[in-house]
Amino acid sequence: MVQLTRNLKAEDFKQYYFLKDELKDFCRSEGLKVSGSKEDLENRIIHYLSTGEALTEPNIKQFSNEASSEITLDSRLGENFRCSEDKREFFEKEIGSTFKFKVKFQKWLKSNPDKTYRDAIDAYRELQNSKEKTEIGKQFQYNQYIRDFFEDNDDKSLDDAIRCWKYKKGLKGHNRYEKSDLEIL
């Protein structure tokens, strides 16, 4: 496995998979910003490895601490919906302890600001019953690898999938599942 250091070339960096925590640790050690998505961190690091300088980023308006008003079934979701702890508690109370802010539901919440929490609960239940697979974002390579592994190997275990993933992510190049990854087993 290649080590993420300031001596790594940007082109080489792009060829390997790093966990978000590894990216944050590197940014922290080099005095770079550690906030943002995995893609934000990767872009910062690529710029830094290419130029030796921190990436100049525009100031992004931070979400204001909304005055927490009581959430009811008839409350409107509103613009810039955030999956916060008070909203999680509300949904857990209404839906049950199995509630999770899954990707499909988060997308629905953010794209329906004029809907109510009652509408959101109905949408959540409908999405839970949907058999349609969620598209996995490119920053979640591990999740995509595991899904693809099991589509091709329903007789294998999660331990097998993880072992193949660890092998694959240590190789230069892409991190997509291939049948040849099974050679490590």
PDB file of C-alpha atoms in Angstrom:
ATOM      1  CA  MET A   1       0.000   0.000   0.000  1.00  0.00           C
ATOM      2  CA  VAL A   2       1.327   3.413  -0.930  1.00  0.00           C
ATOM      3  CA  GLN A   3       1.729   5.979   1.852  1.00  0.00           C
ATOM      4  CA  LEU A   4       0.136   9.408   1.546  1.00  0.00           C
ATOM      5  CA  THR A   5       2.978  11.875   2.080  1.00  0.00           C
ATOM      6  CA  ARG A   6       3.819  15.309   0.686  1.00  0.00           C
ATOM      7  CA  ASN A   7       6.387  13.583  -1.588  1.00  0.00           C
ATOM      8  CA  LEU A   8       3.701  11.610  -3.437  1.00  0.00           C
ATOM      9  CA  LYS A   9       3.076  12.910  -6.956  1.00  0.00           C
ATOM     10  CA  ALA A  10      -0.482  14.071  -7.664  1.00  0.00           C
ATOM     11  CA  GLU A  11      -0.791  11.643 -10.594  1.00  0.00           C
ATOM     12  CA  ASP A  12       0.228   8.754  -8.344  1.00  0.00           C
ATOM     13  CA  PHE A  13      -2.208   9.919  -5.642  1.00  0.00           C
ATOM     14  CA  LYS A  14      -5.069   9.653  -8.160  1.00  0.00           C
ATOM     15  CA  GLN A  15      -4.200   6.011  -8.807  1.00  0.00           C
ATOM     16  CA  TYR A  16      -4.856   4.828  -5.252  1.00  0.00           C
ATOM     17  CA  TYR A  17      -7.772   4.632  -2.863  1.00  0.00           C
ATOM     18  CA  PHE A  18      -7.545   6.386   0.507  1.00  0.00           C
ATOM     19  CA  LEU A  19     -10.094   6.410   3.301  1.00  0.00           C
ATOM     20  CA  LYS A  20     -11.617   9.768   4.129  1.00  0.00           C
ATOM     21  CA  ASP A  21      -9.961   9.631   7.568  1.00  0.00           C
ATOM     22  CA  GLU A  22      -6.564   9.170   5.899  1.00  0.00           C
ATOM     23  CA  LEU A  23      -7.231  12.212   3.706  1.00  0.00           C
ATOM     24  CA  LYS A  24      -8.289  14.283   6.723  1.00  0.00           C
ATOM     25  CA  ASP A  25      -5.200  13.205   8.697  1.00  0.00           C
ATOM     26  CA  PHE A  26      -2.964  14.234   5.806  1.00  0.00           C
ATOM     27  CA  CYS A  27      -4.723  17.594   5.421  1.00  0.00           C
ATOM     28  CA  ARG A  28      -4.452  18.206   9.156  1.00  0.00           C
ATOM     29  CA  SER A  29      -0.719  17.373   9.183  1.00  0.00           C
ATOM     30  CA  GLU A  30      -0.080  19.710   6.241  1.00  0.00           C
ATOM     31  CA  GLY A  31      -2.216  22.579   7.574  1.00  0.00           C
ATOM     32  CA  LEU A  32      -4.931  22.181   4.950  1.00  0.00           C
ATOM     33  CA  LYS A  33      -8.673  22.504   5.508  1.00  0.00           C
ATOM     34  CA  VAL A  34     -10.193  19.226   6.738  1.00  0.00           C
ATOM     35  CA  SER A  35     -13.883  19.985   6.207  1.00  0.00           C
ATOM     36  CA  GLY A  36     -16.021  18.942   3.286  1.00  0.00           C
ATOM     37  CA  SER A  37     -16.721  15.812   1.314  1.00  0.00           C
ATOM     38  CA  LYS A  38     -14.193  13.182   0.354  1.00  0.00           C
ATOM     39  CA  GLU A  39     -14.100  14.727  -3.125  1.00  0.00           C
ATOM     40  CA  ASP A  40     -13.310  18.160  -1.609  1.00  0.00           C
ATOM     41  CA  LEU A  41     -10.422  16.647   0.363  1.00  0.00           C
ATOM     42  CA  GLU A  42      -9.079  14.836  -2.702  1.00  0.00           C
ATOM     43  CA  ASN A  43      -9.172  18.056  -4.749  1.00  0.00           C
ATOM     44  CA  ARG A  44      -7.308  19.929  -1.986  1.00  0.00           C
ATOM     45  CA  ILE A  45      -4.664  17.242  -1.796  1.00  0.00           C
ATOM     46  CA  ILE A  46      -4.208  17.025  -5.569  1.00  0.00           C
ATOM     47  CA  HIS A  47      -3.699  20.797  -5.709  1.00  0.00           C
ATOM     48  CA  TYR A  48      -1.293  20.680  -2.765  1.00  0.00           C
ATOM     49  CA  LEU A  49       0.743  17.791  -4.189  1.00  0.00           C
ATOM     50  CA  SER A  50       0.910  19.570  -7.572  1.00  0.00           C
ATOM     51  CA  THR A  51       1.799  23.071  -6.332  1.00  0.00           C
ATOM     52  CA  GLY A  52       2.966  22.751  -2.732  1.00  0.00           C
ATOM     53  CA  GLU A  53       0.330  25.338  -1.797  1.00  0.00           C
ATOM     54  CA  ALA A  54      -3.073  25.218  -0.154  1.00  0.00           C
ATOM     55  CA  LEU A  55      -6.015  25.518  -2.509  1.00  0.00           C
ATOM     56  CA  THR A  56      -7.697  28.918  -2.330  1.00  0.00           C
ATOM     57  CA  GLU A  57     -11.357  28.209  -1.834  1.00  0.00           C
ATOM     58  CA  PRO A  58     -14.275  30.613  -1.882  1.00  0.00           C
ATOM     59  CA  ASN A  59     -15.930  31.221   1.449  1.00  0.00           C
ATOM     60  CA  ILE A  60     -18.962  29.018   1.576  1.00  0.00           C
ATOM     61  CA  LYS A  61     -21.912  30.366   3.499  1.00  0.00           C
ATOM     62  CA  GLN A  62     -22.296  28.242   6.590  1.00  0.00           C
ATOM     63  CA  PHE A  63     -25.729  27.050   7.605  1.00  0.00           C
ATOM     64  CA  SER A  64     -27.099  29.257  10.287  1.00  0.00           C
ATOM     65  CA  ASN A  65     -28.154  27.682  13.522  1.00  0.00           C
ATOM     66  CA  GLU A  66     -31.831  27.638  12.850  1.00  0.00           C
ATOM     67  CA  ALA A  67     -33.928  28.573  15.820  1.00  0.00           C
ATOM     68  CA  SER A  68     -35.139  25.154  16.741  1.00  0.00           C
ATOM     69  CA  SER A  69     -38.858  25.338  16.596  1.00  0.00           C
ATOM     70  CA  GLU A  70     -40.999  22.367  17.427  1.00  0.00           C
ATOM     71  CA  ILE A  71     -41.390  19.974  14.523  1.00  0.00           C
ATOM     72  CA  THR A  72     -44.921  18.749  13.864  1.00  0.00           C
ATOM     73  CA  LEU A  73     -46.408  16.544  11.182  1.00  0.00           C
ATOM     74  CA  ASP A  74     -47.671  19.679   9.431  1.00  0.00           C
ATOM     75  CA  SER A  75     -44.380  21.625   9.604  1.00  0.00           C
ATOM     76  CA  ARG A  76     -42.885  22.457   6.222  1.00  0.00           C
ATOM     77  CA  LEU A  77     -39.492  20.880   5.406  1.00  0.00           C
ATOM     78  CA  GLY A  78     -38.113  24.171   4.089  1.00  0.00           C
ATOM     79  CA  GLU A  79     -35.176  25.126   1.897  1.00  0.00           C
ATOM     80  CA  ASN A  80     -31.706  23.698   2.614  1.00  0.00           C
ATOM     81  CA  PHE A  81     -33.047  20.803   4.674  1.00  0.00           C
ATOM     82  CA  ARG A  82     -30.388  19.429   7.041  1.00  0.00           C
ATOM     83  CA  CYS A  83     -30.438  15.959   8.529  1.00  0.00           C
ATOM     84  CA  SER A  84     -29.903  17.101  12.116  1.00  0.00           C
ATOM     85  CA  GLU A  85     -30.308  15.302  15.423  1.00  0.00           C
ATOM     86  CA  ASP A  86     -33.643  16.953  16.257  1.00  0.00           C
ATOM     87  CA  LYS A  87     -35.050  15.830  12.903  1.00  0.00           C
ATOM     88  CA  ARG A  88     -33.670  12.316  13.385  1.00  0.00           C
ATOM     89  CA  GLU A  89     -35.384  12.172  16.801  1.00  0.00           C
ATOM     90  CA  PHE A  90     -38.661  13.334  15.264  1.00  0.00           C
ATOM     91  CA  PHE A  91     -38.544  10.704  12.504  1.00  0.00           C
ATOM     92  CA  GLU A  92     -37.538   7.958  14.960  1.00  0.00           C
ATOM     93  CA  LYS A  93     -40.507   8.904  17.163  1.00  0.00           C
ATOM     94  CA  GLU A  94     -42.921   8.810  14.204  1.00  0.00           C
ATOM     95  CA  ILE A  95     -41.449   5.933  12.169  1.00  0.00           C
ATOM     96  CA  GLY A  96     -39.667   3.832  14.773  1.00  0.00           C
ATOM     97  CA  SER A  97     -36.157   3.050  15.944  1.00  0.00           C
ATOM     98  CA  THR A  98     -35.231   1.521  12.574  1.00  0.00           C
ATOM     99  CA  PHE A  99     -35.350   4.969  10.924  1.00  0.00           C
ATOM    100  CA  LYS A 100     -32.202   5.959   8.986  1.00  0.00           C
ATOM    101  CA  PHE A 101     -31.412   9.006   6.843  1.00  0.00           C
ATOM    102  CA  LYS A 102     -30.712   6.884   3.742  1.00  0.00           C
ATOM    103  CA  VAL A 103     -29.516   8.504   0.526  1.00  0.00           C
ATOM    104  CA  LYS A 104     -32.799   8.212  -1.404  1.00  0.00           C
ATOM    105  CA  PHE A 105     -34.706   9.764   1.481  1.00  0.00           C
ATOM    106  CA  GLN A 106     -32.170  12.581   1.918  1.00  0.00           C
ATOM    107  CA  LYS A 107     -32.484  13.406  -1.797  1.00  0.00           C
ATOM    108  CA  TRP A 108     -36.258  13.406  -1.497  1.00  0.00           C
ATOM    109  CA  LEU A 109     -36.136  15.736   1.544  1.00  0.00           C
ATOM    110  CA  LYS A 110     -33.821  18.222  -0.189  1.00  0.00           C
ATOM    111  CA  SER A 111     -35.856  18.278  -3.391  1.00  0.00           C
ATOM    112  CA  ASN A 112     -39.250  18.794  -1.720  1.00  0.00           C
ATOM    113  CA  PRO A 113     -38.938  21.927   0.435  1.00  0.00           C
ATOM    114  CA  ASP A 114     -42.660  22.724   0.223  1.00  0.00           C
ATOM    115  CA  LYS A 115     -43.743  19.322   1.537  1.00  0.00           C
ATOM    116  CA  THR A 116     -44.584  18.603   5.171  1.00  0.00           C
ATOM    117  CA  TYR A 117     -43.050  16.142   7.600  1.00  0.00           C
ATOM    118  CA  ARG A 118     -46.217  14.063   7.178  1.00  0.00           C
ATOM    119  CA  ASP A 119     -45.466  13.897   3.423  1.00  0.00           C
ATOM    120  CA  ALA A 120     -41.874  12.978   4.242  1.00  0.00           C
ATOM    121  CA  ILE A 121     -42.976  10.050   6.419  1.00  0.00           C
ATOM    122  CA  ASP A 122     -45.205   8.772   3.600  1.00  0.00           C
ATOM    123  CA  ALA A 123     -42.312   9.143   1.129  1.00  0.00           C
ATOM    124  CA  TYR A 124     -39.935   7.359   3.523  1.00  0.00           C
ATOM    125  CA  ARG A 125     -42.251   4.356   3.762  1.00  0.00           C
ATOM    126  CA  GLU A 126     -42.715   4.273   0.000  1.00  0.00           C
ATOM    127  CA  LEU A 127     -38.959   4.444  -0.575  1.00  0.00           C
ATOM    128  CA  GLN A 128     -38.375   1.675   1.977  1.00  0.00           C
ATOM    129  CA  ASN A 129     -40.712  -0.608   0.030  1.00  0.00           C
ATOM    130  CA  SER A 130     -39.110   0.231  -3.320  1.00  0.00           C
ATOM    131  CA  LYS A 131     -37.012  -2.528  -4.882  1.00  0.00           C
ATOM    132  CA  GLU A 132     -35.084  -0.020  -6.999  1.00  0.00           C
ATOM    133  CA  LYS A 133     -31.380   0.031  -6.165  1.00  0.00           C
ATOM    134  CA  THR A 134     -29.875   3.283  -5.002  1.00  0.00           C
ATOM    135  CA  GLU A 135     -27.199   4.735  -7.220  1.00  0.00           C
ATOM    136  CA  ILE A 136     -23.976   4.710  -5.243  1.00  0.00           C
ATOM    137  CA  GLY A 137     -21.984   7.959  -5.447  1.00  0.00           C
ATOM    138  CA  LYS A 138     -18.469   7.706  -6.858  1.00  0.00           C
ATOM    139  CA  GLN A 139     -16.965   8.664  -3.488  1.00  0.00           C
ATOM    140  CA  PHE A 140     -18.363   5.440  -1.992  1.00  0.00           C
ATOM    141  CA  GLN A 141     -16.118   3.048  -3.897  1.00  0.00           C
ATOM    142  CA  TYR A 142     -16.134   0.497  -1.070  1.00  0.00           C
ATOM    143  CA  ASN A 143     -19.939   0.254  -1.100  1.00  0.00           C
ATOM    144  CA  GLN A 144     -19.996  -0.127  -4.898  1.00  0.00           C
ATOM    145  CA  TYR A 145     -17.283  -2.782  -4.759  1.00  0.00           C
ATOM    146  CA  ILE A 146     -19.159  -4.808  -2.133  1.00  0.00           C
ATOM    147  CA  ARG A 147     -22.437  -4.572  -4.106  1.00  0.00           C
ATOM    148  CA  ASP A 148     -20.723  -5.666  -7.323  1.00  0.00           C
ATOM    149  CA  PHE A 149     -18.865  -8.462  -5.502  1.00  0.00           C
ATOM    150  CA  PHE A 150     -22.115  -9.986  -4.223  1.00  0.00           C
ATOM    151  CA  GLU A 151     -23.890  -9.613  -7.575  1.00  0.00           C
ATOM    152  CA  ASP A 152     -21.176 -11.892  -8.977  1.00  0.00           C
ATOM    153  CA  ASN A 153     -20.601 -14.118  -5.902  1.00  0.00           C
ATOM    154  CA  ASP A 154     -23.760 -14.863  -3.965  1.00  0.00           C
ATOM    155  CA  ASP A 155     -22.042 -17.898  -2.434  1.00  0.00           C
ATOM    156  CA  LYS A 156     -19.272 -15.849  -0.769  1.00  0.00           C
ATOM    157  CA  SER A 157     -19.203 -14.160   2.637  1.00  0.00           C
ATOM    158  CA  LEU A 158     -18.802 -10.525   3.621  1.00  0.00           C
ATOM    159  CA  ASP A 159     -15.367 -11.448   5.001  1.00  0.00           C
ATOM    160  CA  ASP A 160     -14.447 -12.702   1.511  1.00  0.00           C
ATOM    161  CA  ALA A 161     -15.689  -9.460  -0.042  1.00  0.00           C
ATOM    162  CA  ILE A 162     -13.732  -7.334   2.430  1.00  0.00           C
ATOM    163  CA  ARG A 163     -10.576  -9.379   1.885  1.00  0.00           C
ATOM    164  CA  CYS A 164     -10.855  -8.865  -1.868  1.00  0.00           C
ATOM    165  CA  TRP A 165     -11.566  -5.139  -1.355  1.00  0.00           C
ATOM    166  CA  LYS A 166      -8.478  -4.678   0.808  1.00  0.00           C
ATOM    167  CA  TYR A 167      -6.401  -6.427  -1.829  1.00  0.00           C
ATOM    168  CA  LYS A 168      -7.898  -4.334  -4.640  1.00  0.00           C
ATOM    169  CA  LYS A 169      -7.525  -0.940  -2.944  1.00  0.00           C
ATOM    170  CA  GLY A 170      -3.810  -1.614  -2.455  1.00  0.00           C
ATOM    171  CA  LEU A 171      -3.305  -1.949  -6.203  1.00  0.00           C
ATOM    172  CA  LYS A 172      -2.575   0.925  -8.540  1.00  0.00           C
ATOM    173  CA  GLY A 173      -5.518   1.789 -10.789  1.00  0.00           C
ATOM    174  CA  HIS A 174      -9.276   1.576 -10.456  1.00  0.00           C
ATOM    175  CA  ASN A 175     -11.090   0.003  -7.503  1.00  0.00           C
ATOM    176  CA  ARG A 176     -13.964  -1.646  -9.352  1.00  0.00           C
ATOM    177  CA  TYR A 177     -14.684  -5.296  -8.675  1.00  0.00           C
ATOM    178  CA  GLU A 178     -13.292  -7.793 -11.182  1.00  0.00           C
ATOM    179  CA  LYS A 179     -13.580 -11.586 -11.153  1.00  0.00           C
ATOM    180  CA  SER A 180      -9.773 -11.793 -10.988  1.00  0.00           C
ATOM    181  CA  ASP A 181      -9.889 -10.206  -7.486  1.00  0.00           C
ATOM    182  CA  LEU A 182     -10.972 -13.624  -6.217  1.00  0.00           C
ATOM    183  CA  GLU A 183      -7.391 -14.885  -6.646  1.00  0.00           C
ATOM    184  CA  ILE A 184      -6.603 -13.472  -3.187  1.00  0.00           C
ATOM    185  CA  LEU A 185      -9.036 -15.955  -1.634  1.00  0.00           C
TER     186      LEU A 185
END
